[in-house]
Structure formats: structure tokens, C-alpha cells
């Protein structure tokens, strides 16, 4: 094996999938792209890495809530567009023609064109690592697209991987999975 620069090590541990995070500040909605996520448990708690350099951050921390939406691979150019401009100067819903739907537990909107949406509450913040810890309050998906929809995974160097073949090892994993999953 050849040495790999440490600066590229993170690209080996591919997180998944790229998500869109909606927030509401006053009466104004915003959305950003996040690829650095981490599942924390089976109960629906997970972490996002983000911070005050993004406009969304202030609304997320002030209201302590957001929606995490899972875009399909076909939405890649919208996902990149949303993640390369700021809601401080752009209405991203108008610019990218994004549809919105009301959420049930939070003020931030659902994105019905995505494969799924999770309404979340901010329950903790690990400032040393710019990590926000979220708890899921409600989740929505489009059953018609759930099986066929392909998610997008960011490698971190401007390239992306799309879901491929699904391997079923549910029987072998049984002892490690919660009942009913
Ligand atoms: C593919 C992609 C992945 C991104 N992942 C993250 C991330 O994990 N954390 C983060 O803070 N910003 C991430 N960004 C950058 C934000 O989405 C970007 O700074 C955006 O402009 C923030 O919007 P806002 O200023 O309206 O909040 C990503 C952008 C792209 C295109």
C-alpha cells in the first residue's frame, strides 16, 4: 500500500447520505446542504457538523429545531446549488424552485420533493467540534419512491457516490438489530 495524505483520510469514511436542512428564522425559511452527519443511536438521535459560518446556524440554534430532508440522487445540482450560496442574500426556495410543506412538530418546512424528511429538535451542542445533536420528532417518506429512490453520498472532494446494489443480511444481523426493524 502507498501512503495516503492524512488530509484525505476523511474521504475514506464516507458519511451518508447528503442531507438538506431547513430552518425558519422569523417568517423566513432557509435551507442548507450538509454531508457531515452521524447516527448516534437506534432511537433517532444524530449529529450534524456545522457552525456560525453558515446563515442557517443562527436560526437552528435560536429555535432549536430543523427539518433534515433526504434528497434523491437526481437532485444533485440543486443540492450543490443550495450548499454554495447563502440564505443571508438569496431566497433559496425561489432560486431553486423548491416546494415546501408544513411540518407537524416544527416551524421549519418539509421538502416534499425529497425522498424523506425528519422533523428534529436540537438537544445538545458540542462546541469544540461544531457538532449539533438532534432528536427526531417525526419522520415522513414517500412509500412509492422509498424502494427505488437513490440517495447521494459525498466523498468530500467534490465527487459523489450514488446508492447501488442493496445486500440483504438481515438474518445474520438479527442479534444486533432492534425488534421490528
Ligand atoms: C455537498 C455539500 C456538502 C456540505 N456539507 C456541509 C457540512 O457538512 N457542514 C457545513 O457546515 N456545511 C456544509 N456545506 C456548506 C453549506 O451548505 C453552505 O455553507 C451553505 O451556503 C450554507 O447556507 P446558509 O448560509 O444559507 O446557511 C456543504 C455544501 C455542499 C455543496
PDB file of C-alpha atoms and ligand atoms in Angstrom:
ATOM      1  CA  UNK A   1       0.000   0.000   0.000  1.00  0.00           C
ATOM      2  CA  UNK A   2       1.140   3.579  -0.668  1.00  0.00           C
ATOM      3  CA  UNK A   3       0.891   6.338   1.933  1.00  0.00           C
ATOM      4  CA  UNK A   4      -2.255   8.446   1.739  1.00  0.00           C
ATOM      5  CA  UNK A   5      -2.036  12.090   2.879  1.00  0.00           C
ATOM      6  CA  UNK A   6      -3.867  12.469   6.192  1.00  0.00           C
ATOM      7  CA  UNK A   7      -5.754  15.386   4.678  1.00  0.00           C
ATOM      8  CA  UNK A   8      -7.590  12.804   2.552  1.00  0.00           C
ATOM      9  CA  UNK A   9      -8.331  10.315   5.337  1.00  0.00           C
ATOM     10  CA  UNK A  10     -11.826  11.687   5.935  1.00  0.00           C
ATOM     11  CA  UNK A  11     -12.813  10.888   2.360  1.00  0.00           C
ATOM     12  CA  UNK A  12     -12.396   7.169   3.147  1.00  0.00           C
ATOM     13  CA  UNK A  13     -15.084   7.212   5.828  1.00  0.00           C
ATOM     14  CA  UNK A  14     -17.897   8.207   3.606  1.00  0.00           C
ATOM     15  CA  UNK A  15     -20.847   9.523   5.542  1.00  0.00           C
ATOM     16  CA  UNK A  16     -24.208   9.072   4.085  1.00  0.00           C
ATOM     17  CA  UNK A  17     -26.403  10.459   2.716  1.00  0.00           C
ATOM     18  CA  UNK A  18     -26.078  14.130   1.819  1.00  0.00           C
ATOM     19  CA  UNK A  19     -28.970  15.941   3.517  1.00  0.00           C
ATOM     20  CA  UNK A  20     -30.784  19.247   3.188  1.00  0.00           C
ATOM     21  CA  UNK A  21     -31.523  21.055   6.452  1.00  0.00           C
ATOM     22  CA  UNK A  22     -34.396  23.545   6.556  1.00  0.00           C
ATOM     23  CA  UNK A  23     -34.787  26.202   9.228  1.00  0.00           C
ATOM     24  CA  UNK A  24     -37.145  29.108   9.921  1.00  0.00           C
ATOM     25  CA  UNK A  25     -35.939  32.472  11.129  1.00  0.00           C
ATOM     26  CA  UNK A  26     -38.839  34.807  11.938  1.00  0.00           C
ATOM     27  CA  UNK A  27     -41.165  34.281   8.967  1.00  0.00           C
ATOM     28  CA  UNK A  28     -38.339  33.366   6.581  1.00  0.00           C
ATOM     29  CA  UNK A  29     -37.383  29.806   5.616  1.00  0.00           C
ATOM     30  CA  UNK A  30     -33.876  28.774   4.653  1.00  0.00           C
ATOM     31  CA  UNK A  31     -32.167  25.564   3.572  1.00  0.00           C
ATOM     32  CA  UNK A  32     -28.568  24.360   3.521  1.00  0.00           C
ATOM     33  CA  UNK A  33     -26.689  21.250   2.423  1.00  0.00           C
ATOM     34  CA  UNK A  34     -24.903  19.037   4.976  1.00  0.00           C
ATOM     35  CA  UNK A  35     -22.822  15.960   4.268  1.00  0.00           C
ATOM     36  CA  UNK A  36     -21.176  15.519   7.676  1.00  0.00           C
ATOM     37  CA  UNK A  37     -23.725  13.580   9.690  1.00  0.00           C
ATOM     38  CA  UNK A  38     -23.519  10.749  12.190  1.00  0.00           C
ATOM     39  CA  UNK A  39     -26.160   8.421  13.616  1.00  0.00           C
ATOM     40  CA  UNK A  40     -25.899   8.179  17.421  1.00  0.00           C
ATOM     41  CA  UNK A  41     -28.435   5.503  18.336  1.00  0.00           C
ATOM     42  CA  UNK A  42     -31.448   3.463  17.208  1.00  0.00           C
ATOM     43  CA  UNK A  43     -33.848   5.981  18.777  1.00  0.00           C
ATOM     44  CA  UNK A  44     -33.363   8.569  16.031  1.00  0.00           C
ATOM     45  CA  UNK A  45     -30.713  10.807  17.564  1.00  0.00           C
ATOM     46  CA  UNK A  46     -27.954  12.003  15.259  1.00  0.00           C
ATOM     47  CA  UNK A  47     -25.270  14.668  14.883  1.00  0.00           C
ATOM     48  CA  UNK A  48     -24.577  17.322  12.263  1.00  0.00           C
ATOM     49  CA  UNK A  49     -21.298  19.190  11.905  1.00  0.00           C
ATOM     50  CA  UNK A  50     -21.933  22.859  11.221  1.00  0.00           C
ATOM     51  CA  UNK A  51     -21.331  26.239  12.775  1.00  0.00           C
ATOM     52  CA  UNK A  52     -21.742  30.003  12.824  1.00  0.00           C
ATOM     53  CA  UNK A  53     -20.124  30.464   9.396  1.00  0.00           C
ATOM     54  CA  UNK A  54     -23.481  29.411   7.887  1.00  0.00           C
ATOM     55  CA  UNK A  55     -26.553  31.636   7.906  1.00  0.00           C
ATOM     56  CA  UNK A  56     -28.789  28.671   8.885  1.00  0.00           C
ATOM     57  CA  UNK A  57     -26.872  28.169  12.116  1.00  0.00           C
ATOM     58  CA  UNK A  58     -28.329  31.163  13.994  1.00  0.00           C
ATOM     59  CA  UNK A  59     -31.907  30.081  13.226  1.00  0.00           C
ATOM     60  CA  UNK A  60     -31.156  26.471  14.142  1.00  0.00           C
ATOM     61  CA  UNK A  61     -29.656  27.400  17.499  1.00  0.00           C
ATOM     62  CA  UNK A  62     -32.233  30.103  18.284  1.00  0.00           C
ATOM     63  CA  UNK A  63     -35.313  27.965  17.537  1.00  0.00           C
ATOM     64  CA  UNK A  64     -33.648  24.694  18.468  1.00  0.00           C
ATOM     65  CA  UNK A  65     -35.329  22.854  15.609  1.00  0.00           C
ATOM     66  CA  UNK A  66     -34.979  21.993  11.918  1.00  0.00           C
ATOM     67  CA  UNK A  67     -36.051  19.518   9.249  1.00  0.00           C
ATOM     68  CA  UNK A  68     -33.481  17.118   7.816  1.00  0.00           C
ATOM     69  CA  UNK A  69     -34.551  16.076   4.304  1.00  0.00           C
ATOM     70  CA  UNK A  70     -33.001  13.332   2.178  1.00  0.00           C
ATOM     71  CA  UNK A  71     -32.687  14.393  -1.465  1.00  0.00           C
ATOM     72  CA  UNK A  72     -32.589  11.883  -4.310  1.00  0.00           C
ATOM     73  CA  UNK A  73     -29.503  11.497  -6.491  1.00  0.00           C
ATOM     74  CA  UNK A  74     -31.333  13.273  -9.323  1.00  0.00           C
ATOM     75  CA  UNK A  75     -31.369  16.431  -7.171  1.00  0.00           C
ATOM     76  CA  UNK A  76     -27.544  16.692  -7.158  1.00  0.00           C
ATOM     77  CA  UNK A  77     -27.295  20.061  -8.896  1.00  0.00           C
ATOM     78  CA  UNK A  78     -29.955  21.579  -6.622  1.00  0.00           C
ATOM     79  CA  UNK A  79     -28.144  20.104  -3.598  1.00  0.00           C
ATOM     80  CA  UNK A  80     -24.867  21.717  -4.679  1.00  0.00           C
ATOM     81  CA  UNK A  81     -26.579  24.999  -5.552  1.00  0.00           C
ATOM     82  CA  UNK A  82     -28.201  25.154  -2.105  1.00  0.00           C
ATOM     83  CA  UNK A  83     -24.846  24.427  -0.483  1.00  0.00           C
ATOM     84  CA  UNK A  84     -22.888  27.034  -2.406  1.00  0.00           C
ATOM     85  CA  UNK A  85     -24.963  30.146  -1.724  1.00  0.00           C
ATOM     86  CA  UNK A  86     -26.229  31.711   1.478  1.00  0.00           C
ATOM     87  CA  UNK A  87     -29.727  32.396   2.699  1.00  0.00           C
ATOM     88  CA  UNK A  88     -28.317  35.666   4.004  1.00  0.00           C
ATOM     89  CA  UNK A  89     -28.554  37.043   0.459  1.00  0.00           C
ATOM     90  CA  UNK A  90     -30.645  34.531  -1.508  1.00  0.00           C
ATOM     91  CA  UNK A  91     -34.169  33.116  -1.192  1.00  0.00           C
ATOM     92  CA  UNK A  92     -33.160  29.542  -1.987  1.00  0.00           C
ATOM     93  CA  UNK A  93     -36.766  28.302  -2.260  1.00  0.00           C
ATOM     94  CA  UNK A  94     -37.399  30.772  -5.055  1.00  0.00           C
ATOM     95  CA  UNK A  95     -33.980  30.401  -6.694  1.00  0.00           C
ATOM     96  CA  UNK A  96     -34.131  26.598  -6.833  1.00  0.00           C
ATOM     97  CA  UNK A  97     -37.909  26.242  -7.256  1.00  0.00           C
ATOM     98  CA  UNK A  98     -38.161  24.170  -4.065  1.00  0.00           C
ATOM     99  CA  UNK A  99     -41.628  23.131  -2.923  1.00  0.00           C
ATOM    100  CA  UNK A 100     -42.446  23.344   0.789  1.00  0.00           C
ATOM    101  CA  UNK A 101     -44.994  21.612   3.002  1.00  0.00           C
ATOM    102  CA  UNK A 102     -45.860  22.307   6.635  1.00  0.00           C
ATOM    103  CA  UNK A 103     -44.218  20.079   9.225  1.00  0.00           C
ATOM    104  CA  UNK A 104     -46.195  18.652  12.161  1.00  0.00           C
ATOM    105  CA  UNK A 105     -43.886  19.421  15.099  1.00  0.00           C
ATOM    106  CA  UNK A 106     -41.547  22.210  13.950  1.00  0.00           C
ATOM    107  CA  UNK A 107     -41.869  25.555  12.158  1.00  0.00           C
ATOM    108  CA  UNK A 108     -39.234  24.739   9.524  1.00  0.00           C
ATOM    109  CA  UNK A 109     -40.785  23.335   6.316  1.00  0.00           C
ATOM    110  CA  UNK A 110     -40.701  19.810   4.867  1.00  0.00           C
ATOM    111  CA  UNK A 111     -39.297  19.365   1.357  1.00  0.00           C
ATOM    112  CA  UNK A 112     -41.850  17.087  -0.354  1.00  0.00           C
ATOM    113  CA  UNK A 113     -39.640  16.592  -3.429  1.00  0.00           C
ATOM    114  CA  UNK A 114     -37.094  14.778  -1.266  1.00  0.00           C
ATOM    115  CA  UNK A 115     -37.229  11.038  -0.548  1.00  0.00           C
ATOM    116  CA  UNK A 116     -37.832  11.574   3.172  1.00  0.00           C
ATOM    117  CA  UNK A 117     -37.992  14.258   5.857  1.00  0.00           C
ATOM    118  CA  UNK A 118     -37.188  14.147   9.573  1.00  0.00           C
ATOM    119  CA  UNK A 119     -38.507  16.833  11.926  1.00  0.00           C
ATOM    120  CA  UNK A 120     -35.856  17.424  14.565  1.00  0.00           C
ATOM    121  CA  UNK A 121     -35.244  19.149  17.862  1.00  0.00           C
ATOM    122  CA  UNK A 122     -31.784  20.423  18.813  1.00  0.00           C
ATOM    123  CA  UNK A 123     -30.971  18.736  22.129  1.00  0.00           C
ATOM    124  CA  UNK A 124     -27.262  19.445  22.570  1.00  0.00           C
ATOM    125  CA  UNK A 125     -24.259  21.192  21.095  1.00  0.00           C
ATOM    126  CA  UNK A 126     -20.595  20.125  21.270  1.00  0.00           C
ATOM    127  CA  UNK A 127     -18.935  23.428  20.519  1.00  0.00           C
ATOM    128  CA  UNK A 128     -15.351  22.102  20.474  1.00  0.00           C
ATOM    129  CA  UNK A 129     -16.210  20.074  17.374  1.00  0.00           C
ATOM    130  CA  UNK A 130     -19.024  22.228  15.926  1.00  0.00           C
ATOM    131  CA  UNK A 131     -21.440  19.346  16.440  1.00  0.00           C
ATOM    132  CA  UNK A 132     -25.181  19.740  16.873  1.00  0.00           C
ATOM    133  CA  UNK A 133     -27.066  16.823  18.392  1.00  0.00           C
ATOM    134  CA  UNK A 134     -30.589  16.318  17.082  1.00  0.00           C
ATOM    135  CA  UNK A 135     -33.510  14.215  18.239  1.00  0.00           C
ATOM    136  CA  UNK A 136     -36.098  13.060  15.700  1.00  0.00           C
ATOM    137  CA  UNK A 137     -39.676  14.132  16.474  1.00  0.00           C
ATOM    138  CA  UNK A 138     -41.490  12.906  13.343  1.00  0.00           C
ATOM    139  CA  UNK A 139     -40.470  11.393  10.016  1.00  0.00           C
ATOM    140  CA  UNK A 140     -42.100  11.270   6.595  1.00  0.00           C
ATOM    141  CA  UNK A 141     -41.317   9.379   3.425  1.00  0.00           C
ATOM    142  CA  UNK A 142     -42.800   8.756   0.016  1.00  0.00           C
ATOM    143  CA  UNK A 143     -43.507   4.993   0.015  1.00  0.00           C
ATOM    144  CA  UNK A 144     -43.743   4.948  -3.781  1.00  0.00           C
ATOM    145  CA  UNK A 145     -40.165   6.203  -4.032  1.00  0.00           C
ATOM    146  CA  UNK A 146     -38.735   4.623  -0.889  1.00  0.00           C
ATOM    147  CA  UNK A 147     -37.648   1.415  -2.595  1.00  0.00           C
ATOM    148  CA  UNK A 148     -36.413   2.889  -5.874  1.00  0.00           C
ATOM    149  CA  UNK A 149     -35.083   6.279  -4.727  1.00  0.00           C
ATOM    150  CA  UNK A 150     -31.304   6.513  -4.775  1.00  0.00           C
ATOM    151  CA  UNK A 151     -29.516   8.675  -2.203  1.00  0.00           C
ATOM    152  CA  UNK A 152     -26.440  10.787  -2.769  1.00  0.00           C
ATOM    153  CA  UNK A 153     -23.211  10.360  -0.753  1.00  0.00           C
ATOM    154  CA  UNK A 154     -20.471  12.996  -0.723  1.00  0.00           C
ATOM    155  CA  UNK A 155     -16.879  11.781  -0.733  1.00  0.00           C
ATOM    156  CA  UNK A 156     -15.737  15.242   0.349  1.00  0.00           C
ATOM    157  CA  UNK A 157     -13.556  16.138  -2.631  1.00  0.00           C
ATOM    158  CA  UNK A 158     -16.334  17.339  -4.929  1.00  0.00           C
ATOM    159  CA  UNK A 159     -17.237  13.843  -6.104  1.00  0.00           C
ATOM    160  CA  UNK A 160     -20.348  11.912  -5.128  1.00  0.00           C
ATOM    161  CA  UNK A 161     -21.418   8.269  -4.939  1.00  0.00           C
ATOM    162  CA  UNK A 162     -24.968   7.171  -5.623  1.00  0.00           C
ATOM    163  CA  UNK A 163     -26.664   4.225  -3.892  1.00  0.00           C
ATOM    164  CA  UNK A 164     -26.111   0.992  -5.764  1.00  0.00           C
ATOM    165  CA  UNK A 165     -26.992  -2.617  -5.116  1.00  0.00           C
ATOM    166  CA  UNK A 166     -28.627  -3.403  -1.750  1.00  0.00           C
ATOM    167  CA  UNK A 167     -27.333  -6.516   0.031  1.00  0.00           C
ATOM    168  CA  UNK A 168     -29.724  -8.230   2.466  1.00  0.00           C
ATOM    169  CA  UNK A 169     -28.018  -9.660   5.595  1.00  0.00           C
ATOM    170  CA  UNK A 170     -30.981  -9.129   7.948  1.00  0.00           C
ATOM    171  CA  UNK A 171     -30.929 -12.718   9.223  1.00  0.00           C
ATOM    172  CA  UNK A 172     -27.197 -12.673  10.067  1.00  0.00           C
ATOM    173  CA  UNK A 173     -27.586  -9.229  11.737  1.00  0.00           C
ATOM    174  CA  UNK A 174     -30.708 -10.206  13.764  1.00  0.00           C
ATOM    175  CA  UNK A 175     -28.976 -10.219  17.168  1.00  0.00           C
ATOM    176  CA  UNK A 176     -27.736  -6.660  16.636  1.00  0.00           C
ATOM    177  CA  UNK A 177     -30.970  -5.130  15.357  1.00  0.00           C
ATOM    178  CA  UNK A 178     -33.835  -3.769  17.451  1.00  0.00           C
ATOM    179  CA  UNK A 179     -37.060  -5.778  17.448  1.00  0.00           C
ATOM    180  CA  UNK A 180     -39.289  -4.978  14.495  1.00  0.00           C
ATOM    181  CA  UNK A 181     -36.622  -3.387  12.262  1.00  0.00           C
TER     182      UNK A 181
HETATM  183  C1  LIG B   1     -22.196  18.767  -0.955  1.00  0.00           C
HETATM  184  C2  LIG B   1     -22.098  19.793   0.159  1.00  0.00           C
HETATM  185  C3  LIG B   1     -21.944  19.362   1.462  1.00  0.00           C
HETATM  186  C4  LIG B   1     -21.860  20.283   2.526  1.00  0.00           C
HETATM  187  N1  LIG B   1     -21.706  19.822   3.800  1.00  0.00           N
HETATM  188  C5  LIG B   1     -21.625  20.703   4.828  1.00  0.00           C
HETATM  189  C6  LIG B   1     -21.485  20.237   6.170  1.00  0.00           C
HETATM  190  O1  LIG B   1     -21.448  19.047   6.442  1.00  0.00           O
HETATM  191  N2  LIG B   1     -21.429  21.177   7.165  1.00  0.00           N
HETATM  192  C7  LIG B   1     -21.480  22.534   6.900  1.00  0.00           C
HETATM  193  O2  LIG B   1     -21.426  23.342   7.838  1.00  0.00           O
HETATM  194  N3  LIG B   1     -21.611  22.989   5.632  1.00  0.00           N
HETATM  195  C8  LIG B   1     -21.693  22.118   4.599  1.00  0.00           C
HETATM  196  N4  LIG B   1     -21.837  22.563   3.309  1.00  0.00           N
HETATM  197  C9  LIG B   1     -21.834  24.017   3.075  1.00  0.00           C
HETATM  198  C10 LIG B   1     -23.150  24.724   3.346  1.00  0.00           C
HETATM  199  O3  LIG B   1     -24.252  24.035   2.779  1.00  0.00           O
HETATM  200  C11 LIG B   1     -23.023  26.146   2.758  1.00  0.00           C
HETATM  201  O4  LIG B   1     -22.072  26.878   3.525  1.00  0.00           O
HETATM  202  C12 LIG B   1     -24.320  26.902   2.605  1.00  0.00           C
HETATM  203  O5  LIG B   1     -24.062  28.016   1.796  1.00  0.00           O
HETATM  204  C13 LIG B   1     -24.930  27.343   3.927  1.00  0.00           C
HETATM  205  O6  LIG B   1     -26.119  28.033   3.632  1.00  0.00           O
HETATM  206  P1  LIG B   1     -26.688  29.175   4.591  1.00  0.00           P
HETATM  207  O7  LIG B   1     -25.591  30.240   4.710  1.00  0.00           O
HETATM  208  O8  LIG B   1     -27.904  29.671   3.874  1.00  0.00           O
HETATM  209  O9  LIG B   1     -26.967  28.530   5.894  1.00  0.00           O
HETATM  210  C14 LIG B   1     -21.934  21.675   2.249  1.00  0.00           C
HETATM  211  C15 LIG B   1     -22.118  22.108   0.934  1.00  0.00           C
HETATM  212  C16 LIG B   1     -22.197  21.183  -0.107  1.00  0.00           C
HETATM  213  C17 LIG B   1     -22.403  21.665  -1.510  1.00  0.00           C
END
